[in-house]
Short mmCIF file of C-alpha atoms and ligand atoms in Angstrom, two decimals:
data_model
loop_
_atom_site.label_atom_id
_atom_site.label_comp_id
_atom_site.label_asym_id
_atom_site.label_seq_id
_atom_site.Cartn_x
_atom_site.Cartn_y
_atom_site.Cartn_z
CA MET A 1 0.00 0.00 0.00
CA THR A 2 1.44 3.39 -0.93
CA PRO A 3 1.51 6.03 1.78
CA SER A 4 -1.11 8.06 -0.12
CA THR A 5 -3.67 5.25 0.12
CA ASP A 6 -2.77 3.94 3.59
CA ARG A 7 -5.36 5.49 5.87
CA ASN A 8 -3.58 4.17 9.02
CA GLN A 9 -0.44 6.04 7.93
CA GLN A 10 -2.41 9.21 7.13
CA LEU A 11 -4.11 9.14 10.53
CA PHE A 12 -0.83 8.41 12.30
CA ASP A 13 0.89 11.33 10.53
CA LEU A 14 -1.93 13.64 11.58
CA ALA A 15 -2.14 12.20 15.10
CA ARG A 16 1.57 12.76 15.69
CA LYS A 17 1.07 16.49 15.09
CA LEU A 18 -1.75 16.65 17.65
CA ILE A 19 -1.07 14.00 20.31
CA PRO A 20 2.38 13.18 21.74
CA GLY A 21 3.63 10.20 19.73
CA GLY A 22 0.23 10.08 18.02
CA VAL A 23 -1.26 7.92 20.79
CA ASN A 24 -2.93 8.22 24.18
CA SER A 25 -1.02 5.31 25.73
CA PRO A 26 2.60 4.57 24.72
CA VAL A 27 2.53 0.89 23.66
CA ARG A 28 -0.07 1.66 20.96
CA ALA A 29 2.57 3.58 18.99
CA PHE A 30 4.39 0.39 17.78
CA ARG A 31 7.71 1.89 18.96
CA ALA A 32 9.03 -1.52 20.00
CA VAL A 33 8.14 -3.31 16.77
CA GLY A 34 8.31 -0.49 14.22
CA GLY A 35 5.78 0.17 11.48
CA THR A 36 2.45 1.96 11.43
CA PRO A 37 -0.08 1.47 14.23
CA ARG A 38 -3.46 0.22 13.06
CA PHE A 39 -6.21 2.74 13.73
CA VAL A 40 -9.29 0.75 14.67
CA GLN A 41 -12.48 1.62 12.84
CA ARG A 42 -14.81 -0.91 14.42
CA ALA A 43 -14.81 -4.32 16.06
CA GLN A 44 -17.13 -7.28 16.32
CA GLY A 45 -16.65 -10.60 18.11
CA ALA A 46 -13.02 -11.72 17.81
CA TYR A 47 -12.17 -9.21 15.07
CA PHE A 48 -11.43 -5.59 14.48
CA TRP A 49 -11.11 -3.65 11.24
CA ASP A 50 -8.47 -0.97 10.73
CA ALA A 51 -8.80 2.34 8.91
CA ASN A 52 -8.07 0.59 5.58
CA GLY A 53 -10.92 -1.85 6.18
CA GLN A 54 -8.43 -4.70 6.86
CA ARG A 55 -9.68 -7.35 9.29
CA TYR A 56 -7.59 -8.75 12.18
CA ILE A 57 -8.13 -11.55 14.67
CA ASP A 58 -7.73 -9.62 17.92
CA TYR A 59 -5.59 -11.17 20.67
CA ILE A 60 -5.41 -7.97 22.72
CA GLY A 61 -9.07 -7.29 23.40
CA SER A 62 -8.32 -3.82 24.76
CA TRP A 63 -5.51 -5.45 26.86
CA GLY A 64 -7.91 -7.82 28.54
CA PRO A 65 -11.35 -6.28 29.12
CA MET A 66 -13.07 -7.76 26.05
CA ILE A 67 -13.37 -11.29 27.45
CA LEU A 68 -16.68 -11.79 25.59
CA GLY A 69 -15.28 -10.38 22.36
CA HIS A 70 -16.46 -7.09 20.92
CA GLY A 71 -20.12 -6.07 20.80
CA HIS A 72 -21.55 -8.97 22.80
CA PRO A 73 -25.35 -8.59 22.40
CA ALA A 74 -26.21 -8.78 26.14
CA VAL A 75 -23.56 -6.22 27.03
CA LEU A 76 -24.53 -3.94 24.18
CA GLU A 77 -28.15 -4.02 25.29
CA ALA A 78 -27.29 -3.24 28.92
CA VAL A 79 -25.13 -0.28 27.87
CA GLN A 80 -27.75 1.07 25.46
CA LYS A 81 -30.41 0.94 28.18
CA ALA A 82 -28.13 2.60 30.73
CA VAL A 83 -27.17 5.45 28.40
CA VAL A 84 -30.80 6.46 27.98
CA ASP A 85 -31.19 6.80 31.76
CA GLY A 86 -28.24 9.16 32.10
CA PHE A 87 -24.45 9.28 31.77
CA SER A 88 -23.36 10.38 35.22
CA PHE A 89 -25.01 11.80 38.31
CA GLY A 90 -22.47 12.38 41.07
CA ALA A 91 -24.94 10.63 43.36
CA PRO A 92 -25.21 6.93 44.23
CA THR A 93 -27.05 4.43 42.02
CA GLU A 94 -28.50 0.95 42.49
CA ARG A 95 -26.14 -0.58 39.93
CA GLU A 96 -23.10 0.33 42.07
CA VAL A 97 -24.60 -1.71 44.90
CA GLU A 98 -25.33 -4.59 42.53
CA LEU A 99 -21.81 -4.56 41.13
CA ALA A 100 -20.28 -4.42 44.62
CA GLN A 101 -22.41 -7.44 45.59
CA GLN A 102 -21.31 -9.33 42.45
CA ILE A 103 -17.62 -8.71 43.14
CA ILE A 104 -17.97 -9.70 46.79
CA ASP A 105 -19.83 -12.89 45.81
CA LEU A 106 -17.18 -13.89 43.26
CA VAL A 107 -14.02 -13.02 45.23
CA PRO A 108 -14.06 -14.51 48.75
CA SER A 109 -11.24 -12.29 50.11
CA ILE A 110 -13.31 -9.16 49.41
CA GLU A 111 -15.88 -8.07 52.00
CA MET A 112 -16.16 -4.45 50.88
CA VAL A 113 -15.20 -2.76 47.65
CA ARG A 114 -14.72 0.78 46.34
CA LEU A 115 -15.25 1.51 42.63
CA VAL A 116 -12.93 3.83 40.68
CA SER A 117 -12.29 4.57 37.00
CA SER A 118 -8.88 3.07 36.14
CA GLY A 119 -6.45 0.43 37.31
CA THR A 120 -3.91 3.15 38.02
CA GLU A 121 -6.33 4.83 40.39
CA ALA A 122 -7.23 1.55 42.07
CA ALA A 123 -3.60 0.52 42.66
CA MET A 124 -2.62 3.99 43.88
CA SER A 125 -5.59 4.05 46.27
CA ALA A 126 -4.82 0.53 47.56
CA ILE A 127 -1.28 1.63 48.45
CA ARG A 128 -2.62 4.70 50.24
CA LEU A 129 -5.10 2.53 52.12
CA ALA A 130 -2.43 0.01 53.09
CA ARG A 131 -0.24 2.83 54.38
CA GLY A 132 -3.14 4.45 56.22
CA ALA A 133 -4.33 1.19 57.76
CA THR A 134 -0.88 0.10 58.96
CA GLY A 135 0.56 3.52 59.78
CA ARG A 136 3.69 2.51 57.81
CA SER A 137 5.25 4.08 54.70
CA LYS A 138 7.42 1.52 52.95
CA PHE A 139 6.22 -1.11 50.52
CA ILE A 140 7.55 -3.83 48.24
CA LYS A 141 6.95 -4.19 44.51
CA PHE A 142 8.61 -6.47 41.97
CA GLU A 143 10.63 -5.69 38.89
CA GLY A 144 8.55 -6.21 35.75
CA CYS A 145 5.20 -5.86 37.53
CA TYR A 146 3.14 -2.89 36.40
CA HIS A 147 0.61 -1.30 38.72
CA GLY A 148 -0.36 1.76 36.70
CA HIS A 149 1.49 5.05 36.58
CA ALA A 150 1.13 6.53 40.06
CA ASP A 151 4.40 8.26 41.00
CA ALA A 152 5.45 5.92 43.82
CA LEU A 153 5.01 2.90 41.52
CA LEU A 154 7.17 4.17 38.64
CA VAL A 155 10.33 2.77 40.09
CA LYS A 156 13.10 0.32 39.36
CA ALA A 157 15.44 -1.50 41.70
CA GLY A 158 18.09 0.48 43.55
CA SER A 159 21.67 -0.67 44.00
CA GLY A 160 20.95 -2.99 46.91
CA LEU A 161 18.27 -4.16 49.30
CA ALA A 162 19.17 -1.57 51.89
CA THR A 163 18.58 1.16 49.33
CA PHE A 164 15.22 1.96 47.85
CA GLY A 165 14.23 2.39 44.21
CA ASN A 166 15.03 4.88 41.47
CA PRO A 167 12.31 6.59 39.40
CA THR A 168 11.71 5.11 35.93
CA SER A 169 10.08 8.29 34.69
CA ALA A 170 11.16 11.89 34.51
CA GLY A 171 8.97 14.03 36.71
CA VAL A 172 9.06 11.62 39.63
CA PRO A 173 11.25 13.10 42.40
CA PRO A 174 13.55 10.55 44.10
CA GLU A 175 11.92 11.38 47.46
CA VAL A 176 8.58 10.10 46.13
CA VAL A 177 10.00 6.62 45.51
CA GLN A 178 12.24 6.52 48.58
CA HIS A 179 9.78 4.19 50.32
CA THR A 180 9.39 1.78 47.40
CA LEU A 181 11.52 -1.35 47.59
CA VAL A 182 11.84 -3.18 44.26
CA LEU A 183 12.66 -6.89 44.37
CA GLU A 184 13.22 -9.64 41.81
CA TYR A 185 10.09 -11.67 41.03
CA ASN A 186 10.17 -15.27 42.25
CA ASN A 187 13.31 -14.70 44.33
CA ILE A 188 12.54 -16.10 47.81
CA GLU A 189 15.98 -15.36 49.24
CA GLN A 190 15.74 -11.67 48.35
CA LEU A 191 12.21 -11.52 49.72
CA GLU A 192 13.32 -12.94 53.07
CA GLU A 193 16.25 -10.56 53.24
CA ALA A 194 14.00 -7.57 52.49
CA PHE A 195 11.59 -8.53 55.27
CA SER A 196 14.40 -9.12 57.74
CA LEU A 197 15.82 -5.67 56.95
CA HIS A 198 12.57 -3.68 56.68
CA GLY A 199 9.74 -5.89 58.04
CA PRO A 200 8.45 -3.60 60.80
CA GLU A 201 8.32 -0.62 58.40
CA LEU A 202 6.47 -2.33 55.53
CA ALA A 203 2.87 -1.29 54.87
CA CYS A 204 2.36 -3.81 52.09
CA LEU A 205 3.71 -6.01 49.35
CA MET A 206 2.03 -5.43 45.99
CA ILE A 207 2.27 -8.13 43.35
CA GLU A 208 0.82 -9.20 40.03
CA PRO A 209 0.24 -12.87 41.00
CA ILE A 210 0.48 -13.90 37.37
CA ALA A 211 2.47 -11.07 35.88
CA GLY A 212 1.02 -9.92 32.58
CA ASN A 213 3.15 -6.84 32.10
CA MET A 214 6.34 -8.82 31.50
CA ASN A 215 4.54 -11.07 29.01
CA PHE A 216 3.27 -13.95 31.19
CA VAL A 217 5.22 -15.02 34.27
CA ARG A 218 3.65 -16.90 37.17
CA ALA A 219 4.68 -16.36 40.73
CA SER A 220 5.80 -19.85 41.81
CA VAL A 221 3.67 -21.48 44.50
CA PRO A 222 6.53 -21.58 47.07
CA PHE A 223 7.28 -17.91 46.36
CA MET A 224 3.63 -16.90 46.79
CA LYS A 225 3.38 -18.96 49.96
CA ARG A 226 6.42 -17.16 51.36
CA CYS A 227 4.96 -13.74 50.38
CA ARG A 228 1.83 -14.61 52.37
CA GLU A 229 3.74 -15.93 55.39
CA LEU A 230 6.13 -12.99 55.61
CA CYS A 231 3.36 -10.40 55.24
CA THR A 232 1.36 -12.06 58.02
CA GLN A 233 4.40 -12.42 60.25
CA HIS A 234 5.44 -8.77 59.87
CA GLY A 235 1.98 -7.17 59.82
CA ALA A 236 2.26 -6.00 56.21
CA LEU A 237 -0.71 -6.31 53.84
CA LEU A 238 -0.50 -8.63 50.84
CA VAL A 239 -1.98 -6.67 47.95
CA PHE A 240 -2.89 -8.59 44.79
CA ASP A 241 -2.96 -6.45 41.69
CA GLU A 242 -5.53 -8.41 39.70
CA VAL A 243 -6.31 -5.60 37.25
CA MET A 244 -5.34 -7.99 34.47
CA THR A 245 -5.91 -11.42 36.03
CA GLY A 246 -9.18 -10.65 37.85
CA PHE A 247 -12.18 -12.33 36.16
CA ARG A 248 -9.72 -13.26 33.37
CA VAL A 249 -7.62 -16.25 34.47
CA ALA A 250 -10.56 -17.66 36.47
CA LEU A 251 -13.89 -16.37 37.75
CA GLY A 252 -12.32 -15.86 41.18
CA GLY A 253 -9.13 -14.37 39.72
CA ALA A 254 -5.54 -15.51 40.23
CA GLN A 255 -6.18 -15.71 43.98
CA SER A 256 -8.52 -18.63 43.34
CA VAL A 257 -5.76 -20.33 41.31
CA TYR A 258 -3.29 -19.96 44.23
CA ALA A 259 -5.94 -20.99 46.76
CA ARG A 260 -6.12 -24.35 44.94
CA ALA A 261 -2.40 -24.88 45.55
CA ILE A 262 -2.12 -23.25 49.00
CA PRO A 263 -5.02 -24.22 51.29
CA GLY A 264 -6.72 -21.21 52.89
CA PHE A 265 -4.71 -18.76 50.82
CA LYS A 266 -6.01 -15.23 50.31
CA PRO A 267 -4.56 -11.78 49.82
CA ASP A 268 -5.49 -8.89 52.12
CA LEU A 269 -6.37 -6.34 49.46
CA SER A 270 -7.23 -6.89 45.80
CA VAL A 271 -7.07 -4.45 42.93
CA MET A 272 -9.35 -5.08 39.95
CA GLY A 273 -9.84 -3.44 36.56
CA LYS A 274 -10.04 -4.34 32.87
CA VAL A 275 -12.64 -7.20 32.66
CA ILE A 276 -14.65 -5.68 35.52
CA GLY A 277 -15.61 -2.79 33.22
CA GLY A 278 -16.10 -4.90 30.09
CA GLY A 279 -14.34 -2.18 28.06
CA MET A 280 -15.66 0.85 29.95
CA PRO A 281 -13.56 2.90 32.40
CA LEU A 282 -14.11 1.00 35.64
CA ALA A 283 -11.83 -0.48 38.28
CA ALA A 284 -12.05 -1.36 41.95
CA PHE A 285 -10.16 -2.26 45.08
CA GLY A 286 -11.45 -4.25 48.00
CA GLY A 287 -10.67 -6.36 51.03
CA PRO A 288 -11.75 -7.03 54.61
CA ARG A 289 -14.34 -4.75 56.19
CA ALA A 290 -11.99 -3.54 58.96
CA ILE A 291 -9.46 -2.29 56.41
CA MET A 292 -11.94 -0.89 53.86
CA GLU A 293 -13.71 1.07 56.59
CA GLN A 294 -10.52 3.14 56.94
CA LEU A 295 -11.59 4.91 53.72
CA ALA A 296 -13.38 8.27 53.64
CA PRO A 297 -16.11 9.04 54.56
CA MET A 298 -15.88 6.39 57.33
CA GLY A 299 -12.18 6.59 58.05
CA PRO A 300 -9.15 8.86 57.70
CA VAL A 301 -7.85 7.63 54.29
CA TYR A 302 -9.08 10.02 51.60
CA GLN A 303 -10.22 8.71 48.22
CA ALA A 304 -12.81 10.09 45.78
CA GLY A 305 -13.82 10.35 42.10
CA THR A 306 -16.29 12.39 40.01
CA LEU A 307 -16.94 9.49 37.64
CA SER A 308 -16.45 6.63 40.15
CA GLY A 309 -19.17 4.00 39.83
CA ASN A 310 -20.31 5.57 36.56
CA PRO A 311 -23.78 4.26 35.63
CA VAL A 312 -22.91 3.29 32.05
CA ALA A 313 -19.64 1.62 33.09
CA THR A 314 -21.33 -0.32 35.89
CA ALA A 315 -24.04 -1.51 33.47
CA CYS A 316 -21.31 -2.75 31.12
CA GLY A 317 -19.38 -4.40 33.94
CA LEU A 318 -22.44 -6.07 35.44
CA ALA A 319 -23.55 -7.49 32.08
CA THR A 320 -20.02 -8.79 31.45
CA LEU A 321 -19.73 -10.43 34.88
CA LYS A 322 -23.16 -12.01 34.39
CA GLU A 323 -22.04 -13.67 31.14
CA ILE A 324 -18.74 -14.94 32.50
CA SER A 325 -20.47 -16.33 35.61
CA LYS A 326 -22.51 -18.76 33.52
CA PRO A 327 -21.65 -22.42 34.17
CA GLY A 328 -18.88 -23.70 31.93
CA PHE A 329 -17.78 -20.28 30.68
CA PHE A 330 -14.22 -20.49 31.99
CA ASP A 331 -13.76 -24.14 31.05
CA ALA A 332 -14.67 -23.28 27.46
CA LEU A 333 -12.48 -20.18 27.45
CA ALA A 334 -9.51 -22.05 28.94
CA GLY A 335 -10.03 -24.77 26.31
CA LYS A 336 -9.68 -22.22 23.50
CA THR A 337 -6.59 -20.63 25.06
CA THR A 338 -4.97 -24.03 25.62
CA SER A 339 -5.61 -25.10 22.05
CA LEU A 340 -4.05 -21.85 20.78
CA VAL A 341 -0.99 -22.27 22.99
CA SER A 342 -0.48 -25.96 22.22
CA GLY A 343 -1.01 -25.25 18.50
CA LEU A 344 1.66 -22.55 18.57
CA LYS A 345 4.06 -24.82 20.46
CA ALA A 346 3.56 -27.63 17.92
CA ALA A 347 4.06 -25.22 15.01
CA ALA A 348 7.30 -23.96 16.53
CA VAL A 349 8.57 -27.51 17.13
CA ALA A 350 7.71 -28.45 13.54
CA GLU A 351 9.76 -25.54 12.23
CA GLY A 352 12.62 -25.95 14.72
CA ILE A 353 12.04 -22.65 16.54
CA ALA A 354 12.94 -22.27 20.23
CA PHE A 355 9.59 -21.44 21.79
CA CYS A 356 7.73 -21.79 25.06
CA ALA A 357 4.32 -20.67 26.21
CA ASP A 358 1.97 -20.71 29.17
CA CYS A 359 -1.65 -19.79 29.79
CA GLU A 360 -4.36 -19.64 32.46
CA GLY A 361 -8.04 -19.11 31.70
CA GLY A 362 -8.24 -16.55 28.90
CA MET A 363 -4.71 -15.15 29.27
CA PHE A 364 -1.54 -16.44 27.59
CA GLY A 365 2.06 -15.60 26.88
CA PHE A 366 4.78 -17.00 24.66
CA PHE A 367 8.51 -16.50 24.35
CA LEU A 368 11.08 -17.20 21.67
CA LEU A 369 13.12 -18.86 24.39
CA PRO A 370 13.77 -22.53 25.18
CA GLU A 371 12.19 -22.31 28.65
CA LEU A 372 9.73 -20.15 30.55
CA PRO A 373 11.37 -17.15 32.23
CA GLN A 374 10.87 -16.62 35.98
CA ASN A 375 11.62 -12.91 36.26
CA TYR A 376 11.99 -9.68 34.31
CA ALA A 377 15.71 -10.08 33.53
CA GLN A 378 15.03 -13.50 31.98
CA VAL A 379 12.08 -12.14 29.95
CA MET A 380 14.36 -9.44 28.59
CA LYS A 381 16.74 -12.10 27.24
CA SER A 382 14.20 -12.73 24.46
CA ASP A 383 15.44 -11.78 21.01
CA SER A 384 13.43 -8.66 20.23
CA ALA A 385 14.45 -8.56 16.55
CA ARG A 386 13.03 -12.05 16.03
CA PHE A 387 9.91 -11.19 18.02
CA ASN A 388 9.38 -8.14 15.81
CA LEU A 389 9.59 -10.32 12.68
CA LEU A 390 7.04 -12.68 14.20
CA PHE A 391 4.78 -9.76 15.13
CA HIS A 392 4.86 -8.26 11.63
CA GLY A 393 4.56 -11.64 9.96
CA LEU A 394 1.37 -12.27 11.92
CA LEU A 395 0.08 -8.74 11.38
CA ASP A 396 0.53 -9.13 7.62
CA ARG A 397 -1.57 -12.28 7.87
CA GLY A 398 -4.40 -10.54 9.75
CA ILE A 399 -3.45 -11.63 13.27
CA TYR A 400 -3.03 -8.88 15.87
CA ILE A 401 -0.93 -9.76 18.92
CA ALA A 402 0.61 -7.32 21.41
CA PRO A 403 3.14 -5.04 19.69
CA ALA A 404 5.88 -5.72 22.28
CA LEU A 405 7.44 -8.90 23.62
CA TYR A 406 6.81 -7.98 27.25
CA GLU A 407 3.00 -8.03 26.95
CA ALA A 408 0.52 -10.87 27.52
CA GLY A 409 -2.15 -12.02 25.09
CA PHE A 410 -5.89 -12.54 25.52
CA VAL A 411 -8.43 -14.96 24.08
CA SER A 412 -12.16 -14.17 24.21
CA SER A 413 -15.19 -16.43 24.17
CA ALA A 414 -15.84 -15.07 20.65
CA HIS A 415 -12.68 -16.68 19.21
CA SER A 416 -13.75 -19.70 17.17
CA ASP A 417 -11.85 -22.93 16.53
CA ALA A 418 -11.39 -21.67 12.97
CA ASP A 419 -9.84 -18.40 14.22
CA ILE A 420 -7.42 -20.37 16.36
CA ALA A 421 -6.59 -22.79 13.54
CA GLN A 422 -5.95 -19.86 11.19
CA THR A 423 -3.71 -18.23 13.81
CA VAL A 424 -1.68 -21.41 14.29
CA ALA A 425 -1.33 -21.94 10.52
CA SER A 426 -0.18 -18.33 10.05
CA ALA A 427 2.29 -18.65 12.92
CA ARG A 428 3.74 -21.80 11.34
CA GLU A 429 4.34 -19.93 8.07
CA VAL A 430 6.13 -17.15 9.95
CA PHE A 431 8.15 -19.67 12.02
CA ALA A 432 9.26 -21.29 8.74
CA HIS A 433 10.51 -17.90 7.52
CA LEU A 434 12.29 -17.32 10.83
CA ALA A 435 13.90 -20.75 10.66
CA ALA A 436 15.07 -20.12 7.10
CA GLY A 437 16.55 -16.85 8.32
CA SER A 438 14.66 -14.96 5.66
CA VAL A 439 12.96 -11.74 6.52
CA ALA A 440 9.22 -12.35 6.21
CA LYS A 441 8.47 -8.76 5.39
CA MET A 442 10.01 -5.66 6.81
CA PRO A 443 7.90 -3.18 8.75
CA ASP A 444 6.51 -0.58 6.38
CA ALA A 445 8.04 2.50 7.93
C1 PLP B 1 -3.55 -2.42 33.14
C2 PLP B 1 -2.97 -2.59 34.48
C3 PLP B 1 -2.95 -1.55 35.42
C4 PLP B 1 -3.35 -0.16 35.08
O1 PLP B 1 -4.70 -0.06 34.73
P1 PLP B 1 -5.18 1.22 33.88
O2 PLP B 1 -6.66 1.04 33.80
O3 PLP B 1 -4.47 1.14 32.57
O4 PLP B 1 -4.78 2.43 34.64
C5 PLP B 1 -2.52 -1.84 36.71
N1 PLP B 1 -2.11 -3.07 37.04
C6 PLP B 1 -2.10 -4.09 36.16
C7 PLP B 1 -1.65 -5.44 36.60
C8 PLP B 1 -2.50 -3.88 34.85
O5 PLP B 1 -2.44 -4.89 33.97
#
């Protein structure tokens, strides 16, 4: 396609003059993989169409929310009805109560919940609550886990465990991250050392239980068990960031997956987002009554939002949760994801490509590596040039996966066996090109 007829390119050129980088969230800009971002015109089921009218099988689903695929009829109807009754009131509504009840019914560790508008807001508020409830300032996060872009969470590891983190973004003063301790994921020894050095000062440990922001890396069961034990022992709260995994890897989230392996396991606080809004701006955080009652207006920890519990977003979230709560939903979804992942593995083996993959529920990840990485440094050993060829090879064949090797993938209930078979066949073609060392097709910019 020549630049003069490529509508994606035209829109991107215009967008870059008006919006920094042409996008409203960095990864959309294709910086990691090169080429022109696809501007989405519309979507239905497992597909979206770009500005040139080209169709793609969508394995991002808005980075997780679209677990039912795009334009699910029951969700569409709920949203259409809600819109007619009003967009936003700044006063409470019945649907907020219904959604709170739904969340509490589905996630046993949550007794009370507060609704907000984004995962960033939910994670930031959960940290504030943990600090307020414990009267402590310091907290632990792990390298490669993303918890939104609140200042204190934009931090990478410092030079040692006695020192705290360094900002990963300009505009974050070092003092703001001086209480954030960044540890290696799945490293029990480091975890124990951190607690022995800082235990009495730690408000919480925040973790993505199955990390989806460094592709797909599970916290090992022994590691998770140790996180729970050390938090309990030192009076720090265990905060699960389930913005991605909540209602996605299982109906009860990743915490239900760990509870199967560790009897009685539960986190103290949970942060939810993405699926909970079904594609609308909605997120939440929740936990035991005694902790949640520390929030304003009951308690001293301030938290608020003009659009929190928005009536259209709650209608969308409720309709989505209702569909995914139907018997057999997650078994069917997990079946699709497993067949995609095993198909990709078989295709890679057939073409002699080093490849590994993992999945849970409707979330998956794969690596051009011989074995599954356990932490961020290992993820970053992936060959990004080869990943970029795979990405563009698939894109050229109408398959849209995350445009960066450190992102997870998502299957929806709308993906058909034929979509998955087509994806696997396309991947095999691209693997064959990779194996032959030939460049499938270079990015077009
Ligand atoms: C997406 C995500 C966030 C941030 O949510 P936003 O709605 O983008 O602010 C936080 N934590 C995790 C684990 C996420 O995947």
